[in-house]
Every structure is written in C-alpha cells, then in structure tokens.
Amino acid sequence: MDAVFKALADPTRRSLLDELFREDGQTLGALEARLPMSRFGVMKHLQILEDAGLVVTKRRGREKLHYLNAVPIRLVHDRWVSKYAAPWAAALAGLKHELEDTTMEKVFEIYIKTTPERLWQAITDPEMRRKYTFGLTVRSDYTAGSRYDGFSGSSSELVLSGENLEVDPPRRLVQSFNANWSDDVRAEGTSRVTWEIEQVGDSCCLTVTHDQLREGANNELYGGWPMVLSGLKTLLETGETLTTPGSQRFSAAP
C-alpha cells in the first residue's frame, strides 16, 4: 500500500497512468512523446509505477510494452471503501482502454504470499476456485487439449467454457475462453487467458493475461479480473472469502 500511494502522489506518474488508461500497451517512446521530459525521466517514473505494481511490462519482439494494472487499485478499494459505496466505486475501477490494433490485450498482476503448488491448486481445484469466482464451479482434468466447463453455483447452467491449450504445472496455464453468462458476452466469441506463476522468495507473482479480445470488446469479459484476483489473494493468505460487488451480485441472483 505504501508503494502504491507513493507512486500515485506524483502528478507526472498520474499522467502516465492516464495515458495508459487512454491507450494500453504503449512503448517507452510513445509515452515519452506525450510528456515534456527526458527519456530518462520517463523511465524513472515508469520504474516506480512498476515497483508499485501499477504498471506491468511485457516483451513483444524488440518492443517493451507497458500496461496499466488495475489490481492494486482494486485492493485499495476493497480495504477502505464501504459496501454501500461499492457499486459506484466498482464502476470507477473498471479501467477501459483500447489498443491501436484489431485486438486488445489486458494484463493483471498480483503478488500472493504462497507457494507455486498451492497457487496452482487454488486455480485448478473446483472447491477452492468457487470461493473467489463468485460461486462458479469449474470442472476439468487440466490436461493439454482437454475441455473445461464452468457452471453457476446455484444451477447446472453453463456460464463459461473452453480448451486447455497449454498445461505446465505449477507455472503456466493457457486456456481458450468462451463466456456464456449473457447474450452480449456470448456474441464476443473466443478469447484467451494465460495464467503465469513465478516464485519470488516466499511469495508468488501471478500474471493473468486476457488477450485475443476484439477492439472495443464488452467490459464484462475482463472487467471482473481485479475482483477475482483480490479474492484469490485473500483466500490463500487468510483462508477467508472476500466480499466484492461481484460476489454480492451473484449471491443475490435467483
């Protein structure tokens, strides 16, 4: 939390986040062109944002792309915003931005005090997963080429499905992603979700990349990831479930 607030205290760093909010996945050169400072100055500010977890970088060929990471902002919200303010606060936290490409890519990163094996179990075990995915029960044998299906906790309604494209426990899981919980998201077709686990001392860095989304895709497809990952962190570090607007919505659904 200290690193997040320190990073947000500087107006230049807030401007960088605004630029990534407006257009995600930018290079250093593109960000430098939008700010009245040297390349070194922009690099220094980006490093502080990256250290705070507010910016995540990914290599694509020779380019290093910078992405806005909404998870730390979600954690601040979950710690201090009351449940009565949650509906409008969740709307403000829905970070919507587009790439100058025909597809979009959303990257989320979170650090969890656990082991890679325990984190992998939480991702693949149906009983553990339903505790942080709003009661969703996901069934699969998690072998490459196999199918997975997600069912509503209160019925046998299929709300999520796809194929396990790559399975490398406890480090990497790549899945196709088909949402079925509304007509709008069903119309978006197939996208892809990649779970990557990296051990960092006595903790793990979990990076979730949701890509192959069409430009301007429905926010319902990816907007819930900060709540899901915050719930996963809470479950593994405390053994408790986290109340979020998503969990309240689905627990109240008939």
Tab-separated table of C-alpha atoms in Angstrom:
chain	number	residue	atom	x	y	z
A	1	MET	CA	0.000	0.000	0.000
A	2	ASP	CA	2.813	2.446	0.836
A	3	ALA	CA	4.397	1.955	-2.591
A	4	VAL	CA	1.045	2.457	-4.329
A	5	PHE	CA	0.290	5.736	-2.539
A	6	LYS	CA	3.850	6.988	-3.065
A	7	ALA	CA	3.565	6.261	-6.777
A	8	LEU	CA	0.189	7.996	-7.061
A	9	ALA	CA	1.384	11.087	-5.146
A	10	ASP	CA	3.354	12.426	-8.110
A	11	PRO	CA	1.376	14.244	-10.866
A	12	THR	CA	3.718	13.028	-13.610
A	13	ARG	CA	3.145	9.415	-12.638
A	14	ARG	CA	-0.594	10.017	-12.556
A	15	SER	CA	-0.282	11.439	-16.069
A	16	LEU	CA	1.485	8.272	-17.203
A	17	LEU	CA	-1.338	6.174	-15.761
A	18	ASP	CA	-3.839	8.426	-17.528
A	19	GLU	CA	-2.035	7.794	-20.817
A	20	LEU	CA	-2.144	4.022	-20.261
A	21	PHE	CA	-5.794	4.303	-19.229
A	22	ARG	CA	-6.482	6.023	-22.542
A	23	GLU	CA	-4.380	3.588	-24.603
A	24	ASP	CA	-2.960	0.437	-23.043
A	25	GLY	CA	0.176	-1.410	-24.161
A	26	GLN	CA	2.416	1.585	-25.045
A	27	THR	CA	6.168	1.671	-25.613
A	28	LEU	CA	8.565	3.949	-23.734
A	29	GLY	CA	8.969	6.058	-26.871
A	30	ALA	CA	5.224	6.593	-27.217
A	31	LEU	CA	4.890	7.658	-23.575
A	32	GLU	CA	7.947	9.916	-23.789
A	33	ALA	CA	6.405	11.765	-26.746
A	34	ARG	CA	3.393	12.701	-24.623
A	35	LEU	CA	5.308	14.188	-21.673
A	36	PRO	CA	7.581	17.279	-21.505
A	37	MET	CA	10.583	15.489	-20.007
A	38	SER	CA	13.610	13.439	-20.950
A	39	ARG	CA	13.544	9.745	-21.794
A	40	PHE	CA	15.468	9.030	-18.588
A	41	GLY	CA	12.874	10.905	-16.526
A	42	VAL	CA	10.016	8.902	-18.032
A	43	MET	CA	11.927	5.659	-17.418
A	44	LYS	CA	12.455	6.599	-13.766
A	45	HIS	CA	8.761	7.306	-13.207
A	46	LEU	CA	7.709	4.119	-15.003
A	47	GLN	CA	10.049	2.090	-12.789
A	48	ILE	CA	8.391	3.490	-9.656
A	49	LEU	CA	4.969	2.618	-11.069
A	50	GLU	CA	6.188	-0.861	-11.964
A	51	ASP	CA	7.666	-1.384	-8.480
A	52	ALA	CA	4.270	-0.448	-7.024
A	53	GLY	CA	2.538	-2.951	-9.293
A	54	LEU	CA	0.527	-0.244	-11.066
A	55	VAL	CA	2.277	-0.901	-14.380
A	56	VAL	CA	3.144	-4.286	-15.884
A	57	THR	CA	5.536	-4.748	-18.815
A	58	LYS	CA	5.642	-7.431	-21.481
A	59	ARG	CA	8.094	-8.021	-24.302
A	60	ARG	CA	6.796	-8.274	-27.849
A	61	GLY	CA	9.698	-8.778	-30.205
A	62	ARG	CA	12.121	-5.916	-29.641
A	63	GLU	CA	9.482	-3.724	-28.037
A	64	LYS	CA	8.707	-3.448	-24.336
A	65	LEU	CA	5.038	-2.632	-23.821
A	66	HIS	CA	3.603	-1.024	-20.683
A	67	TYR	CA	0.165	-1.946	-19.323
A	68	LEU	CA	-1.974	-0.410	-16.616
A	69	ASN	CA	-2.559	-2.953	-13.810
A	70	ALA	CA	-5.863	-2.402	-12.004
A	71	VAL	CA	-5.315	-4.958	-9.231
A	72	PRO	CA	-3.554	-2.670	-6.661
A	73	ILE	CA	-6.296	-0.077	-7.147
A	74	ARG	CA	-8.860	-2.796	-6.531
A	75	LEU	CA	-7.072	-3.806	-3.310
A	76	VAL	CA	-7.204	-0.213	-2.058
A	77	HIS	CA	-10.914	-0.174	-2.838
A	78	ASP	CA	-11.552	-3.451	-1.023
A	79	ARG	CA	-9.703	-2.254	2.080
A	80	TRP	CA	-11.297	1.141	2.581
A	81	VAL	CA	-14.428	1.646	0.501
A	82	SER	CA	-17.614	0.701	2.330
A	83	LYS	CA	-20.028	-1.843	0.913
A	84	TYR	CA	-22.606	0.949	0.490
A	85	ALA	CA	-20.296	2.804	-1.887
A	86	ALA	CA	-19.154	-0.352	-3.686
A	87	PRO	CA	-21.459	-0.175	-6.744
A	88	TRP	CA	-20.267	3.234	-7.939
A	89	ALA	CA	-16.678	2.646	-6.826
A	90	ALA	CA	-16.562	-0.588	-8.801
A	91	ALA	CA	-17.711	1.338	-11.854
A	92	LEU	CA	-14.879	3.848	-11.401
A	93	ALA	CA	-12.421	0.969	-11.047
A	94	GLY	CA	-13.496	-0.504	-14.368
A	95	LEU	CA	-10.468	0.604	-16.362
A	96	LYS	CA	-11.495	0.644	-20.011
A	97	HIS	CA	-8.891	1.334	-22.678
A	98	GLU	CA	-8.112	0.309	-26.232
A	99	LEU	CA	-5.065	-0.621	-28.342
A	100	GLU	CA	-4.406	0.708	-31.825
A	101	ASP	CA	-4.733	-2.837	-33.111
A	102	THR	CA	-7.624	-5.033	-34.177
A	103	THR	CA	-7.405	-6.903	-30.858
A	104	MET	CA	-6.991	-5.920	-27.223
A	105	GLU	CA	-4.805	-7.414	-24.510
A	106	LYS	CA	-5.414	-6.936	-20.784
A	107	VAL	CA	-2.679	-7.760	-18.244
A	108	PHE	CA	-3.220	-8.147	-14.481
A	109	GLU	CA	-0.503	-8.845	-11.894
A	110	ILE	CA	-0.684	-9.618	-8.183
A	111	TYR	CA	1.746	-10.869	-5.509
A	112	ILE	CA	0.491	-13.581	-3.157
A	113	LYS	CA	2.279	-14.988	-0.109
A	114	THR	CA	2.038	-18.685	-1.004
A	115	THR	CA	3.864	-21.436	-2.915
A	116	PRO	CA	3.518	-22.146	-6.654
A	117	GLU	CA	1.992	-25.536	-5.848
A	118	ARG	CA	-0.634	-24.045	-3.535
A	119	LEU	CA	-1.450	-21.312	-6.045
A	120	TRP	CA	-1.811	-23.869	-8.849
A	121	GLN	CA	-4.164	-25.863	-6.637
A	122	ALA	CA	-6.294	-22.786	-5.990
A	123	ILE	CA	-6.598	-22.194	-9.742
A	124	THR	CA	-7.475	-25.788	-10.662
A	125	ASP	CA	-9.338	-27.169	-7.630
A	126	PRO	CA	-13.118	-26.686	-8.063
A	127	GLU	CA	-13.894	-26.157	-4.377
A	128	MET	CA	-11.133	-23.589	-3.862
A	129	ARG	CA	-11.874	-21.749	-7.086
A	130	ARG	CA	-15.579	-21.304	-6.430
A	131	LYS	CA	-14.700	-19.334	-3.257
A	132	TYR	CA	-13.177	-16.456	-5.251
A	133	THR	CA	-15.023	-16.712	-8.588
A	134	PHE	CA	-18.472	-15.769	-7.315
A	135	GLY	CA	-19.590	-19.379	-6.733
A	136	LEU	CA	-18.593	-20.601	-10.192
A	137	THR	CA	-17.750	-24.322	-10.301
A	138	VAL	CA	-15.092	-25.159	-12.920
A	139	ARG	CA	-14.577	-28.799	-13.889
A	140	SER	CA	-11.644	-30.156	-15.909
A	141	ASP	CA	-8.836	-32.711	-15.743
A	142	TYR	CA	-6.380	-29.945	-16.806
A	143	THR	CA	-4.504	-31.860	-19.461
A	144	ALA	CA	-3.417	-30.239	-22.727
A	145	GLY	CA	-6.230	-30.385	-25.260
A	146	SER	CA	-8.904	-31.162	-22.658
A	147	ARG	CA	-12.055	-29.160	-22.098
A	148	TYR	CA	-13.077	-27.124	-19.049
A	149	ASP	CA	-16.605	-26.030	-18.141
A	150	GLY	CA	-17.822	-23.515	-15.570
A	151	PHE	CA	-21.265	-23.820	-14.034
A	152	SER	CA	-23.291	-21.392	-11.966
A	153	GLY	CA	-23.129	-22.211	-8.286
A	154	SER	CA	-26.906	-22.264	-7.939
A	155	SER	CA	-27.690	-24.344	-11.030
A	156	SER	CA	-26.260	-26.507	-13.786
A	157	GLU	CA	-26.245	-23.561	-16.195
A	158	LEU	CA	-23.067	-23.451	-18.288
A	159	VAL	CA	-21.627	-19.933	-17.996
A	160	LEU	CA	-18.019	-20.485	-19.079
A	161	SER	CA	-16.151	-22.996	-21.239
A	162	GLY	CA	-13.003	-23.516	-23.270
A	163	GLU	CA	-9.972	-25.683	-24.013
A	164	ASN	CA	-6.780	-26.114	-22.005
A	165	LEU	CA	-4.227	-25.141	-24.664
A	166	GLU	CA	-1.052	-25.373	-22.527
A	167	VAL	CA	-0.728	-27.036	-19.126
A	168	ASP	CA	2.604	-26.766	-17.283
A	169	PRO	CA	2.021	-27.116	-13.517
A	170	PRO	CA	2.746	-25.198	-11.388
A	171	ARG	CA	3.970	-22.473	-13.723
A	172	ARG	CA	1.727	-21.843	-16.721
A	173	LEU	CA	-1.834	-22.485	-17.879
A	174	VAL	CA	-3.177	-21.220	-21.217
A	175	GLN	CA	-6.887	-21.562	-21.968
A	176	SER	CA	-9.331	-20.512	-24.653
A	177	PHE	CA	-12.183	-18.537	-23.096
A	178	ASN	CA	-15.861	-18.560	-24.057
A	179	ALA	CA	-18.241	-16.583	-21.834
A	180	ASN	CA	-21.864	-17.627	-21.781
A	181	TRP	CA	-23.449	-15.644	-18.925
A	182	SER	CA	-25.228	-13.158	-21.198
A	183	ASP	CA	-26.093	-12.697	-24.865
A	184	ASP	CA	-23.684	-9.755	-25.107
A	185	VAL	CA	-20.597	-11.651	-23.938
A	186	ARG	CA	-21.598	-14.776	-25.865
A	187	ALA	CA	-21.532	-12.683	-29.039
A	188	GLU	CA	-17.882	-11.732	-28.395
A	189	GLY	CA	-16.727	-15.249	-29.317
A	190	THR	CA	-13.492	-16.901	-28.197
A	191	SER	CA	-10.620	-15.114	-26.454
A	192	ARG	CA	-7.622	-16.453	-24.486
A	193	VAL	CA	-6.494	-16.394	-20.842
A	194	THR	CA	-2.934	-17.143	-19.693
A	195	TRP	CA	-2.047	-17.779	-16.041
A	196	GLU	CA	1.687	-17.432	-15.271
A	197	ILE	CA	3.173	-18.184	-11.841
A	198	GLU	CA	6.666	-17.009	-10.834
A	199	GLN	CA	8.109	-17.689	-7.395
A	200	VAL	CA	9.589	-14.632	-5.684
A	201	GLY	CA	11.142	-15.595	-2.348
A	202	ASP	CA	8.358	-16.847	-0.085
A	203	SER	CA	5.688	-15.411	-2.398
A	204	CYS	CA	4.427	-15.798	-5.955
A	205	CYS	CA	3.854	-13.287	-8.723
A	206	LEU	CA	0.709	-14.252	-10.621
A	207	THR	CA	0.227	-12.619	-14.028
A	208	VAL	CA	-3.073	-13.118	-15.838
A	209	THR	CA	-3.159	-12.039	-19.486
A	210	HIS	CA	-6.529	-11.897	-21.217
A	211	ASP	CA	-5.901	-11.379	-24.924
A	212	GLN	CA	-7.291	-12.046	-28.395
A	213	LEU	CA	-10.152	-9.722	-27.450
A	214	ARG	CA	-11.671	-7.718	-30.252
A	215	GLU	CA	-11.086	-3.980	-30.146
A	216	GLY	CA	-13.839	-2.454	-28.020
A	217	ALA	CA	-14.831	-5.813	-26.520
A	218	ASN	CA	-17.523	-5.888	-23.843
A	219	ASN	CA	-16.029	-4.937	-20.462
A	220	GLU	CA	-17.886	-7.851	-18.829
A	221	LEU	CA	-15.341	-10.230	-20.380
A	222	TYR	CA	-12.333	-8.870	-18.480
A	223	GLY	CA	-13.596	-6.262	-16.009
A	224	GLY	CA	-14.013	-8.788	-13.191
A	225	TRP	CA	-10.382	-9.937	-13.064
A	226	PRO	CA	-9.285	-7.457	-10.332
A	227	MET	CA	-12.061	-8.756	-8.046
A	228	VAL	CA	-11.241	-12.399	-8.848
A	229	LEU	CA	-7.519	-11.967	-8.178
A	230	SER	CA	-8.129	-9.963	-5.000
A	231	GLY	CA	-10.353	-12.783	-3.781
A	232	LEU	CA	-7.713	-15.366	-4.663
A	233	LYS	CA	-5.063	-13.463	-2.698
A	234	THR	CA	-7.344	-13.130	0.326
A	235	LEU	CA	-8.236	-16.827	0.278
A	236	LEU	CA	-4.635	-18.046	0.136
A	237	GLU	CA	-3.243	-15.565	2.664
A	238	THR	CA	-6.078	-15.590	5.223
A	239	GLY	CA	-8.292	-18.578	4.425
A	240	GLU	CA	-11.281	-16.227	4.204
A	241	THR	CA	-13.529	-15.205	1.326
A	242	LEU	CA	-13.582	-11.598	0.116
A	243	THR	CA	-16.826	-9.673	-0.315
A	244	THR	CA	-16.823	-7.825	-3.652
A	245	PRO	CA	-19.536	-6.321	-5.859
A	246	GLY	CA	-19.220	-9.474	-7.988
A	247	SER	CA	-19.776	-11.857	-5.092
A	248	GLN	CA	-22.706	-9.758	-3.818
A	249	ARG	CA	-24.287	-9.716	-7.245
A	250	PHE	CA	-24.088	-13.437	-7.861
A	251	SER	CA	-25.002	-14.470	-4.313
A	252	ALA	CA	-28.174	-12.391	-4.632
A	253	ALA	CA	-29.053	-13.811	-8.064
A	254	PRO	CA	-32.033	-16.199	-8.133
